[in-house]
Coordinates of N, CA and C in Angstrom, one line a residue:
X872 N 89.2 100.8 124.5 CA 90.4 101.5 124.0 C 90.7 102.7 124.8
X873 N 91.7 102.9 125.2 CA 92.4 104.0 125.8 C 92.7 105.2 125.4
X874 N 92.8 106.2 126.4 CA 92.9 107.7 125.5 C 94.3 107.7 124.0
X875 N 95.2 107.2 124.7 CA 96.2 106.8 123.5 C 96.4 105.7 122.9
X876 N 95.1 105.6 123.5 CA 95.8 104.0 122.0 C 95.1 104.3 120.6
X877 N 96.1 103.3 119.7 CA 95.9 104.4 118.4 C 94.9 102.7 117.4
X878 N 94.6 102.8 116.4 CA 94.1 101.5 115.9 C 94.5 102.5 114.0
X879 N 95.3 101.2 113.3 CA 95.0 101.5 111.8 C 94.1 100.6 111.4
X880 N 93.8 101.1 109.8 CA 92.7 100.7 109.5 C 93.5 100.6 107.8
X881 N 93.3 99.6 106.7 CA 93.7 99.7 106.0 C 92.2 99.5 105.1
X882 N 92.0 100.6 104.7 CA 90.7 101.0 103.6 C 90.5 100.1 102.1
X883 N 89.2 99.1 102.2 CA 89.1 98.6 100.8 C 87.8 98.9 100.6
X884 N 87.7 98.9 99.3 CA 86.7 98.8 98.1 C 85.2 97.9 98.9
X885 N 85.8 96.6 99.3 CA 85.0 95.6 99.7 C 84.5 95.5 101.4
X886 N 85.1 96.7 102.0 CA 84.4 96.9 103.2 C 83.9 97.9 103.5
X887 N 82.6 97.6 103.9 CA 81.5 98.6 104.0 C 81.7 100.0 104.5
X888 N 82.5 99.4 106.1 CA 82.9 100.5 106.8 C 84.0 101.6 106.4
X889 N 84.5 101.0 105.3 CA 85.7 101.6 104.6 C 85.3 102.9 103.9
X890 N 83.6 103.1 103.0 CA 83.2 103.9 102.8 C 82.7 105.2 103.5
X891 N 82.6 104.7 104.5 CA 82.4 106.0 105.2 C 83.4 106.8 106.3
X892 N 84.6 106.2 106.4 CA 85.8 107.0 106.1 C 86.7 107.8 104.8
X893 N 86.2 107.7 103.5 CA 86.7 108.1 102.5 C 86.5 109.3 102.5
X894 N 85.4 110.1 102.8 CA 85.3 111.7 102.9 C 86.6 112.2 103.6
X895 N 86.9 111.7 105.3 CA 87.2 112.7 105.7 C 89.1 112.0 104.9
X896 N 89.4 110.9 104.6 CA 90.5 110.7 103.7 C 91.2 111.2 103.0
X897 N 89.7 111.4 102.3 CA 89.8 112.3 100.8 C 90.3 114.2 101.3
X898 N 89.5 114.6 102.3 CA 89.8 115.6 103.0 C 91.4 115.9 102.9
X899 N 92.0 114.9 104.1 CA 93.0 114.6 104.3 C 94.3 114.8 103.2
X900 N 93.9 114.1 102.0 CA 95.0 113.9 101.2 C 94.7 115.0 100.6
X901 N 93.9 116.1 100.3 CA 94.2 117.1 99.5 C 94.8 118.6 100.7
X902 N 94.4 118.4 101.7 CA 94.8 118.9 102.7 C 96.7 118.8 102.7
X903 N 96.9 117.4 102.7 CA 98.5 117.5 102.6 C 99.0 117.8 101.3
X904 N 98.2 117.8 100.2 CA 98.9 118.7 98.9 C 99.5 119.9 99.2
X905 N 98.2 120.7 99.6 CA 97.9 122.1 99.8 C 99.2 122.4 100.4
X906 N 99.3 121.7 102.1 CA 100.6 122.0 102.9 C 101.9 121.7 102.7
X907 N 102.2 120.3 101.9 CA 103.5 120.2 101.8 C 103.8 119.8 100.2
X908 N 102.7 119.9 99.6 CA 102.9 119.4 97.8 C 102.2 120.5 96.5
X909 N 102.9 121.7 97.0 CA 102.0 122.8 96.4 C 102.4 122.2 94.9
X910 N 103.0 121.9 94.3 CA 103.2 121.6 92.9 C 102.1 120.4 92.0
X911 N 101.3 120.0 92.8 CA 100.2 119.0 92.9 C 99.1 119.5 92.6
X912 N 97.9 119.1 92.2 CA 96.5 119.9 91.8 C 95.7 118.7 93.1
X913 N 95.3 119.0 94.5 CA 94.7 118.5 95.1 C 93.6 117.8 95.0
X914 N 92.9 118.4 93.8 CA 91.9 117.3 93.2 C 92.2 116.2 92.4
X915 N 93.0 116.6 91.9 CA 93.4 115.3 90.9 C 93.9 114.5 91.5
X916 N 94.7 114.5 92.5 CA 95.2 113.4 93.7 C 94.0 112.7 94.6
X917 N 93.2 113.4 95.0 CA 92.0 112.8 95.3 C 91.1 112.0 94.7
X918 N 91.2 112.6 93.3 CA 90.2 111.7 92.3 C 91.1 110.5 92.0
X919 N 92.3 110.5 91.4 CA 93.1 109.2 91.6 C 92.7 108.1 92.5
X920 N 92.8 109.2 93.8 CA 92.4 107.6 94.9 C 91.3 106.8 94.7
X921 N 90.2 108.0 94.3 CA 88.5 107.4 94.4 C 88.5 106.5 93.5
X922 N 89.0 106.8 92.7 CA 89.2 105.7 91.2 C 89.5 105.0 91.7
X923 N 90.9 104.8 91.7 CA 91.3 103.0 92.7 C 91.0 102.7 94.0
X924 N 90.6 103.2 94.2 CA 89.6 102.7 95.7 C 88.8 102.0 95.1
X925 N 87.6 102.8 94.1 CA 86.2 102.2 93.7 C 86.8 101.1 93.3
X926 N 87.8 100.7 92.0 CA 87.9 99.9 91.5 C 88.6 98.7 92.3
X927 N 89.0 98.9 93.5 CA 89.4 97.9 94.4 C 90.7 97.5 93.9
X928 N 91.4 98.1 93.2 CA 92.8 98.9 93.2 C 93.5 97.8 94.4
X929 N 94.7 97.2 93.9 CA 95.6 96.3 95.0 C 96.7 97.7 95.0
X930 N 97.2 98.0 94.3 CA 98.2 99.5 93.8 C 97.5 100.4 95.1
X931 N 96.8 100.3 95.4 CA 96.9 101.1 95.7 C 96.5 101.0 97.7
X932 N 97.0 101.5 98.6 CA 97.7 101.7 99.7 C 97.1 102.9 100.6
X933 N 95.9 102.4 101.3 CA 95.4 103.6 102.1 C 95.3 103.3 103.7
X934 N 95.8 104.1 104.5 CA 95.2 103.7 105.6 C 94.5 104.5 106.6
X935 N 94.0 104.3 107.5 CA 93.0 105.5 108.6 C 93.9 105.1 109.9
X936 N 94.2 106.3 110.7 CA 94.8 105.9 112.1 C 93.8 106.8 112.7
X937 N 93.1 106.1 113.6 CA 91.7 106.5 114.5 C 92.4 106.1 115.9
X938 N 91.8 107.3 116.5 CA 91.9 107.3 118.3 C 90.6 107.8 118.6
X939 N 89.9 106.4 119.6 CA 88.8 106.8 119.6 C 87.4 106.8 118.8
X940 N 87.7 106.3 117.4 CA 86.8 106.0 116.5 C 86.9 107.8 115.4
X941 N 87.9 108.9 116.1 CA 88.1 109.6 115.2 C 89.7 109.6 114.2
X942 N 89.7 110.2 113.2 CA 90.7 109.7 112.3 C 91.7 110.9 112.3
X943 N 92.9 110.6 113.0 CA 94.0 111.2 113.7 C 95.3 110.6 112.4
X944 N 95.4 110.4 111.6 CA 96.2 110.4 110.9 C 95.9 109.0 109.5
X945 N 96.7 109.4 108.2 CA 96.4 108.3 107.5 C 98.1 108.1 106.9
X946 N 98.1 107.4 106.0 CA 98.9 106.7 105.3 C 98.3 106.5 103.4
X947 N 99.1 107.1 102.7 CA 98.9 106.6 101.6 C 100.1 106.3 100.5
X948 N 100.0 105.5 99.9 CA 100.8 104.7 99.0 C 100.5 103.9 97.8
X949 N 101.4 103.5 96.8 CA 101.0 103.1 95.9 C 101.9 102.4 95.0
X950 N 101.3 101.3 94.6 CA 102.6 100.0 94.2 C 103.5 100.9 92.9
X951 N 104.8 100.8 92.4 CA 104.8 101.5 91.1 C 106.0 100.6 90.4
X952 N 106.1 100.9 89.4 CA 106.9 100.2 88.3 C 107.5 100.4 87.0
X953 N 108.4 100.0 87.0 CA 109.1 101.3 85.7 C 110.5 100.0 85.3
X954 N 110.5 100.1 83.9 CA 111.0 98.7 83.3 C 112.5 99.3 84.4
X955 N 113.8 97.9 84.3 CA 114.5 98.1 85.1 C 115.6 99.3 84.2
X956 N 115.5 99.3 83.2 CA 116.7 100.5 82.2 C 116.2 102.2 82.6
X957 N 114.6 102.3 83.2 CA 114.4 103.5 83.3 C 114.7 104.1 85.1
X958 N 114.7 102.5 85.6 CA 114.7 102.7 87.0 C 116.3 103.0 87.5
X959 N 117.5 102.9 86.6 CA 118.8 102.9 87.0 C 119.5 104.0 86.7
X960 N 120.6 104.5 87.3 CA 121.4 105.8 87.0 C 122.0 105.8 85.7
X961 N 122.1 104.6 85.2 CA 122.7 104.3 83.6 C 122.1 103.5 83.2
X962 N 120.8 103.9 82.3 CA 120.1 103.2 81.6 C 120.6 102.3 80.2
X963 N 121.7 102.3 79.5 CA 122.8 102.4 78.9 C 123.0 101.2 79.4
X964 N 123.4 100.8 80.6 CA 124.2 99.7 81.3 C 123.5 98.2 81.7
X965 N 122.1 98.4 81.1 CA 121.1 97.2 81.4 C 120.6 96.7 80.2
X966 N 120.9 95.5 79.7 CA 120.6 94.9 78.6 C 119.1 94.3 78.8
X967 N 118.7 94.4 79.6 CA 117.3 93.6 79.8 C 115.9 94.7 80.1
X968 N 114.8 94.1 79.4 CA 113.9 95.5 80.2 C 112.9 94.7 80.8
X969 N 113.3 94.4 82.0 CA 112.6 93.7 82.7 C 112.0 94.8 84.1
X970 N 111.0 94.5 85.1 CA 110.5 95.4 85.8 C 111.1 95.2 86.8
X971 N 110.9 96.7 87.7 CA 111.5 96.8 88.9 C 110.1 97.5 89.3
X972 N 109.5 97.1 90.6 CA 108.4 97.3 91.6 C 109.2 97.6 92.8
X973 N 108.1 99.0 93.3 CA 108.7 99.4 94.3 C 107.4 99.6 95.3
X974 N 107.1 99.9 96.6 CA 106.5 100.6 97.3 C 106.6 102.3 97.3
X975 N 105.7 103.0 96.8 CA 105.7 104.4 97.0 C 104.9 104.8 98.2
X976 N 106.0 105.7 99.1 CA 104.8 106.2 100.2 C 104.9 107.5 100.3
X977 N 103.7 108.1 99.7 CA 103.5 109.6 98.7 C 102.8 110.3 100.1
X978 N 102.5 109.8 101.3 CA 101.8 110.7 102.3 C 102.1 109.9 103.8
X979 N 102.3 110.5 105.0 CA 102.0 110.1 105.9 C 101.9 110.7 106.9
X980 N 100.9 111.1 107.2 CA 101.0 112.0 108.3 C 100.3 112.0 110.1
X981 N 100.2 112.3 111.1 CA 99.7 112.1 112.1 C 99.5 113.6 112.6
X982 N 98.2 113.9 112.8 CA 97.7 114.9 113.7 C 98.4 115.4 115.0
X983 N 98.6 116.6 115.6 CA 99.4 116.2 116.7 C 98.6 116.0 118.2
X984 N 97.7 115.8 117.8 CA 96.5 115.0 119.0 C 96.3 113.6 118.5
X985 N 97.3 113.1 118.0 CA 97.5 111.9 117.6 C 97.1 110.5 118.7
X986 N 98.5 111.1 119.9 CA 98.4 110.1 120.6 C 100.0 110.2 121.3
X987 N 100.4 109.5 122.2 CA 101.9 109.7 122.8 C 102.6 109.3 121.9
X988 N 104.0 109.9 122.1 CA 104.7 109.7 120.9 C 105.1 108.2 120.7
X989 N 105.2 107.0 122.1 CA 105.2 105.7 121.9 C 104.2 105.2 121.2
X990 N 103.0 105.2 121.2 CA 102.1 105.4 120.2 C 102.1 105.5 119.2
X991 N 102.4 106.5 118.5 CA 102.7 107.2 117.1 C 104.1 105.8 116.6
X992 N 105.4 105.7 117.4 CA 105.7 105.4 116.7 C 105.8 103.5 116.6
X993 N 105.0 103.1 117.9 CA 104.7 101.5 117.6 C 103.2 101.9 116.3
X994 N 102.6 102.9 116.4 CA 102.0 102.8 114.5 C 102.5 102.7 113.7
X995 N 103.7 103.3 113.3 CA 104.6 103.7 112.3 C 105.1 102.7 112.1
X996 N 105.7 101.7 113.1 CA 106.1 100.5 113.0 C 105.2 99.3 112.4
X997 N 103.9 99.4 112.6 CA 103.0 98.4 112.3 C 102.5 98.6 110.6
X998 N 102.6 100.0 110.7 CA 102.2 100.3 109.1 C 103.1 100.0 108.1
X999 N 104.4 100.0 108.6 CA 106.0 99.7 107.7 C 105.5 98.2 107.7
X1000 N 105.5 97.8 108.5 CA 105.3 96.1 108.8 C 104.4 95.7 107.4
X1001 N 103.3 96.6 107.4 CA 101.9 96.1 106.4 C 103.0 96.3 105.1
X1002 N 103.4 97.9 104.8 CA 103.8 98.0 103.2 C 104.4 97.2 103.3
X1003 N 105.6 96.4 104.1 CA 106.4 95.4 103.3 C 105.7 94.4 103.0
X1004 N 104.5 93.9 103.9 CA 104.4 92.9 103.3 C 103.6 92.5 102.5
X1005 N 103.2 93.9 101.6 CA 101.9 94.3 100.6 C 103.1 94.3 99.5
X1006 N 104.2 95.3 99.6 CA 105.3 95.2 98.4 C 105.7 93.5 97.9
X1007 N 106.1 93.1 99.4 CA 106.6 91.3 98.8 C 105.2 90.8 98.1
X1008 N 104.6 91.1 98.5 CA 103.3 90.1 97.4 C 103.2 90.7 96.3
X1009 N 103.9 92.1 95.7 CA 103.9 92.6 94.6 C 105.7 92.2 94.0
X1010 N 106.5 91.6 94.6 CA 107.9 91.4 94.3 C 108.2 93.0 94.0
X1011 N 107.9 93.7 94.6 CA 108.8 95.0 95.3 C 110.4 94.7 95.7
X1012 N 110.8 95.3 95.2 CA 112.1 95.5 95.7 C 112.3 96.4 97.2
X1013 N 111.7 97.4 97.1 CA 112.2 98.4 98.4 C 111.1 99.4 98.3
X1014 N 110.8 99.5 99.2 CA 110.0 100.9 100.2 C 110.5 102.2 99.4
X1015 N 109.9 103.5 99.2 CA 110.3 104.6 98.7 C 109.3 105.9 99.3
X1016 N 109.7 106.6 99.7 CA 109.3 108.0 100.6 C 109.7 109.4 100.0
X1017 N 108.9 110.1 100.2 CA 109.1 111.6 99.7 C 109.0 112.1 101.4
X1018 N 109.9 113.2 102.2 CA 109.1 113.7 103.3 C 109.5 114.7 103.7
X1019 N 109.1 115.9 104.0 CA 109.3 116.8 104.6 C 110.1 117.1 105.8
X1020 N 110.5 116.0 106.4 CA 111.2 116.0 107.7 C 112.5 115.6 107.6
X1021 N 113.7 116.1 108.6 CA 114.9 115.3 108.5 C 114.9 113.8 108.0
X1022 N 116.1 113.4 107.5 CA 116.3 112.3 107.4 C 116.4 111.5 108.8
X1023 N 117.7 111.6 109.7 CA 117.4 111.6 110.8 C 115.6 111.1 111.6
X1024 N 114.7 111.2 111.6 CA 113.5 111.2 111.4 C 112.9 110.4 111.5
X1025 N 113.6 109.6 110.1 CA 113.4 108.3 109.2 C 113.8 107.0 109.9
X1026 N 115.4 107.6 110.1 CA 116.8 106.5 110.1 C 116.1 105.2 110.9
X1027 N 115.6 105.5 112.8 CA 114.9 104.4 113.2 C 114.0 103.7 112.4
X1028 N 113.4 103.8 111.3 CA 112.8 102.6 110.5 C 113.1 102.1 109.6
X1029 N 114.6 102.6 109.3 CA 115.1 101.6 108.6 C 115.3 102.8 107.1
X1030 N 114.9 104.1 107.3 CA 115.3 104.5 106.5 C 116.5 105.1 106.1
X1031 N 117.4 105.8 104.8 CA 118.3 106.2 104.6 C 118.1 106.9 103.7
X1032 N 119.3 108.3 103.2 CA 119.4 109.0 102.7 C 119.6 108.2 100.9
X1033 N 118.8 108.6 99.8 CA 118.8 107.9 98.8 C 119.6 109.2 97.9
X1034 N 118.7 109.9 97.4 CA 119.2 110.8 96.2 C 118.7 112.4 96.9
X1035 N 118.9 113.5 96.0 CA 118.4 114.4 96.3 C 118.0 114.9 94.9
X1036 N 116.9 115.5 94.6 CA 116.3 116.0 94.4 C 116.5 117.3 93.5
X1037 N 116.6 118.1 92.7 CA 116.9 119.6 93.0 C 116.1 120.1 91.4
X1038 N 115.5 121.3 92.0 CA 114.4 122.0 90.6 C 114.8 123.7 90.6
X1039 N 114.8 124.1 89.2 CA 115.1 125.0 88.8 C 114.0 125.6 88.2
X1040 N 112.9 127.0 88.3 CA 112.0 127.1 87.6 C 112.2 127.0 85.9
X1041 N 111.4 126.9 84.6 CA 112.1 127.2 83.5 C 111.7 128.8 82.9

């Protein structure tokens, strides 16, 4: 393997070596609370994972991007579902309460000794590649992202401006 080349790793329950990347994971995902999700309690996001990890959790969506056998970025996600009357702008307007499944991708981040940016973004590509085709075996409808960055950003993977957001303290 090469100084840039980058390898993901999608983390299960049932592989050995999966456990002994979970520390520095677990690291990881309270780490990006801290920096971009202060409204979050870092532990409790962490213990979530451990739980569905241990329990070998399909819902649930982790990955390790290692250069070199050290872990230079991860990915996390998580299948979600909400009958289709709560998932629409007019709940009012759906006679049926049938489910809508989505892909949630609640983290992704890359170190910036990652790797060259062609790198970084044939991973980014490979990983989109996986969630879709983790969501279609859950009959997902669509991919869903929270992110700190321009949209712009996104746009080459296919992403687009959805809704915005807006909070008021009470």
């Amino acid at each position: 393997m090469g100084r840039d080349s980058l390898e993901t790793i999608r983390l299960r329950e049932t592989d050995p070596d999966a456990w002994g990347l979970m520390p520095t994971l677990l690291r990881r995902i309270q780490d990006f609370v801290r920096l971009y999700d202060p409204d979050r309690v870092p532990g409790e996001l962490a213990r979530w994972v451990r739980v569905h990890f241990a329990t070998d959790s399909d819902r649930l969506g982790l990955w390790a991007i290692r250069r070199e056998g050290e872990v230079v970025g991860h990915v996390l996600a998580s299948i979600e579902e909400a009958p289709v009357h709560l998932a629409t702008p007019d709940p009012l307007a759906v006679a049926d309460a049938s489910i809508r499944r989505w892909v949630f991708v609640g983290q992704a981040e890359f170190d910036r000794r990652a790797g060259s940016r062609s790198e970084r973004i044939r991973v980014r590509h490979s990983i989109l590649e996986e969630l879709d085709q983790w969501g279609r075996a859950w009959d997902c409808t669509y991919l869903e992202m929270g992110t700190q960055h321009p949209v712009r950003f996104w746009e080459p993977f296919g992403f687009h401006f959805h809704r915005t957001v807006l909070r008021r303290p009470l």
